[in-house]
CSV table of C-alpha atoms in Angstrom, one decimal:
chain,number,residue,atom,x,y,z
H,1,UNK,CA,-31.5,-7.0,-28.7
H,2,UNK,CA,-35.1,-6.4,-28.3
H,3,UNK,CA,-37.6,-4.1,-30.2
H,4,UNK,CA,-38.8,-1.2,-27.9
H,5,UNK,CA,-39.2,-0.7,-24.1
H,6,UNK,CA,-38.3,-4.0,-22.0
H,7,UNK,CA,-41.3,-5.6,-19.6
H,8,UNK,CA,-40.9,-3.6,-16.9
H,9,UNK,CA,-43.9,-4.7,-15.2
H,10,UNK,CA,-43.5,-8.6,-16.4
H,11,UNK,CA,-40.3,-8.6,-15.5
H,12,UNK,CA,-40.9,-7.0,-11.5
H,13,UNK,CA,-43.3,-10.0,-11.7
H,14,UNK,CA,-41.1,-12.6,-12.5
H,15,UNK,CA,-38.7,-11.2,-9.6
H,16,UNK,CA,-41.1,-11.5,-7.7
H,17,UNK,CA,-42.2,-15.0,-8.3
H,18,UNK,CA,-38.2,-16.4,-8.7
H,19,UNK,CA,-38.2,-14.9,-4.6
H,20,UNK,CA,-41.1,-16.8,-3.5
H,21,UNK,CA,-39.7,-19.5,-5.2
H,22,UNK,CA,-36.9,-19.6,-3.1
H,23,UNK,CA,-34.5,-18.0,-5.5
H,24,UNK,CA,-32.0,-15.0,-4.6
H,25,UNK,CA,-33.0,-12.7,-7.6
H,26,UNK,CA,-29.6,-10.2,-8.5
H,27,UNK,CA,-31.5,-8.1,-11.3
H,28,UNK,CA,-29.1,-7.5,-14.4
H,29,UNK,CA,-29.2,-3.5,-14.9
H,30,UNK,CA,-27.0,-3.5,-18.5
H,31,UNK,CA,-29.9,-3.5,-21.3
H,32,UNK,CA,-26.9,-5.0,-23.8
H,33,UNK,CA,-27.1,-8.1,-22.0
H,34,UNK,CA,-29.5,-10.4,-23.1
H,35,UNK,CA,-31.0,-11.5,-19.3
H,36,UNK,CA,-32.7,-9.4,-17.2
H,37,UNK,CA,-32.0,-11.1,-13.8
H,38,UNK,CA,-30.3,-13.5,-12.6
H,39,UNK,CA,-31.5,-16.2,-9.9
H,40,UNK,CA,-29.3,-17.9,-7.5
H,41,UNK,CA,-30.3,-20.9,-5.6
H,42,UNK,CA,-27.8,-23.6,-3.8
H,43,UNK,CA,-25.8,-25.7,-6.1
H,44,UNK,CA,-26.5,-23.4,-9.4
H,45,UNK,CA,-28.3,-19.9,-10.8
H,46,UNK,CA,-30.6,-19.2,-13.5
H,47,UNK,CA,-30.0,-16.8,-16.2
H,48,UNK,CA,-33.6,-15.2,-17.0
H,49,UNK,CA,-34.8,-13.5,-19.8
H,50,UNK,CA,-38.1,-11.9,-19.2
H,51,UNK,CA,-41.2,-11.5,-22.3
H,52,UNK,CA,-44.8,-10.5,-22.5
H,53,UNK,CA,-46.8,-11.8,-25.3
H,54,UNK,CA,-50.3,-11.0,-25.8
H,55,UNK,CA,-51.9,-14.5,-27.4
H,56,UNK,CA,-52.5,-17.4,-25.0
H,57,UNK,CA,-50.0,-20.1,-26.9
H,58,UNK,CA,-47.4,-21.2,-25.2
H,59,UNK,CA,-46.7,-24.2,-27.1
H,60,UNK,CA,-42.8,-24.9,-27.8
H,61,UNK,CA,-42.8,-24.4,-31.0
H,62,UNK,CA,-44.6,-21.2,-30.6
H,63,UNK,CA,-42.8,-19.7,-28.4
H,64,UNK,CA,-39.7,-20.5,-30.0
H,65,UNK,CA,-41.5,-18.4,-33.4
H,66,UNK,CA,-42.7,-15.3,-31.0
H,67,UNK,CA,-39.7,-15.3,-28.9
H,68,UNK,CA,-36.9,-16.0,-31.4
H,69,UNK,CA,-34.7,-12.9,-30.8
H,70,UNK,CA,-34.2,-13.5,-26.8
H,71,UNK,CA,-34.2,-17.6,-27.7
H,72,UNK,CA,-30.8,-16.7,-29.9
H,73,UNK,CA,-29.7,-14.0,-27.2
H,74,UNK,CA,-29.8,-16.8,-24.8
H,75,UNK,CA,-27.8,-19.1,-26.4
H,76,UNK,CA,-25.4,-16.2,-27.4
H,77,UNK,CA,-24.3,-16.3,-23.5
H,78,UNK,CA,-21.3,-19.0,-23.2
H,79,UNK,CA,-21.4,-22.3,-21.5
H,80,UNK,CA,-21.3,-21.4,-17.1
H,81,UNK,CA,-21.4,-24.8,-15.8
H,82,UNK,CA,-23.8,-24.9,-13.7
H,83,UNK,CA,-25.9,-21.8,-15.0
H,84,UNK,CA,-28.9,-22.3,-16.7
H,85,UNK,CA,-30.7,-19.9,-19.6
H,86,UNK,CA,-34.5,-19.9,-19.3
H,87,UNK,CA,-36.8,-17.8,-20.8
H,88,UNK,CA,-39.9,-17.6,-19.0
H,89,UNK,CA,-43.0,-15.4,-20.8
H,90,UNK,CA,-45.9,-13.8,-19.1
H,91,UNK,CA,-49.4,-14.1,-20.9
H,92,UNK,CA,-52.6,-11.8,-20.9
H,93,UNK,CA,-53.2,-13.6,-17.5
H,94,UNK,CA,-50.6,-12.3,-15.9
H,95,UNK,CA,-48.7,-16.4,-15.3
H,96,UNK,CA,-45.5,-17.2,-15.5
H,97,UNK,CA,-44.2,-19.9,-18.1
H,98,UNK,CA,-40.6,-21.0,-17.6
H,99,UNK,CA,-39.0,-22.5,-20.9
H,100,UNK,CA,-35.7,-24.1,-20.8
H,101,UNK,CA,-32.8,-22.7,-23.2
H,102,UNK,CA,-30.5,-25.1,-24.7
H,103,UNK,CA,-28.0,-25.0,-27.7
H,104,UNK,CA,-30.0,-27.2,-29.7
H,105,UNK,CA,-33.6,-26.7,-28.0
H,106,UNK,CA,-36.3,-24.9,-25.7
H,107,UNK,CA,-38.0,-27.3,-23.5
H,108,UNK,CA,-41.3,-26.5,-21.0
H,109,UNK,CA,-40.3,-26.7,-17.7
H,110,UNK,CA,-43.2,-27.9,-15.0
């Protein structure tokens, strides 16, 4: 699904950060799938997909250019309810941008 080695280190961040959050974080081990952990909080869970860029935009629109493949990956996973798809993207500064995944669109999420 994605072109070379996953973000290890971006994604042990992200882990990190869903915790403090307040999430229960159950990493997902199978590189087929296209999440790389999953984060459970009451009422619901999150299906994350982890990716590093290098340039500083993290507009919508381009994200949704630099981050196509694990966009469509996302939406590739069938409808759960009550579980989300998010995509959340760690820059050169080393913060966290959550983006949500819909069928039809990505949206920012505060």
């Amino acid at each position: 699904m994605t072109r070379g080695r996953r973000p290890g280190a971006a994604i042990a961040d992200a882990m990190q950060h869903a915790a403090a959050a307040g999430y229960l974080v159950v990493p997902v081990l199978d590189p087929s799938l296209p999440c790389d952990f999953l984060a459970l909080k009451r009422g619901g869970g999150t299906l994350v997909r982890v990716r590093r860029v290098r340039y500083p935009v993290f507009t919508v629109p381009a994200i949704g250019h630099s981050c196509a493949r694990e966009i469509a990956g996302l939406r590739e996973i069938p409808d759960l309810g009550n579980l989300a798809r998010e995509l959340w993207v760690r820059g050169p500064g080393r913060h966290v941008r959550r983006y949500r995944v819909f069928p039809d669109r990505v949206e920012r999420k505060a």
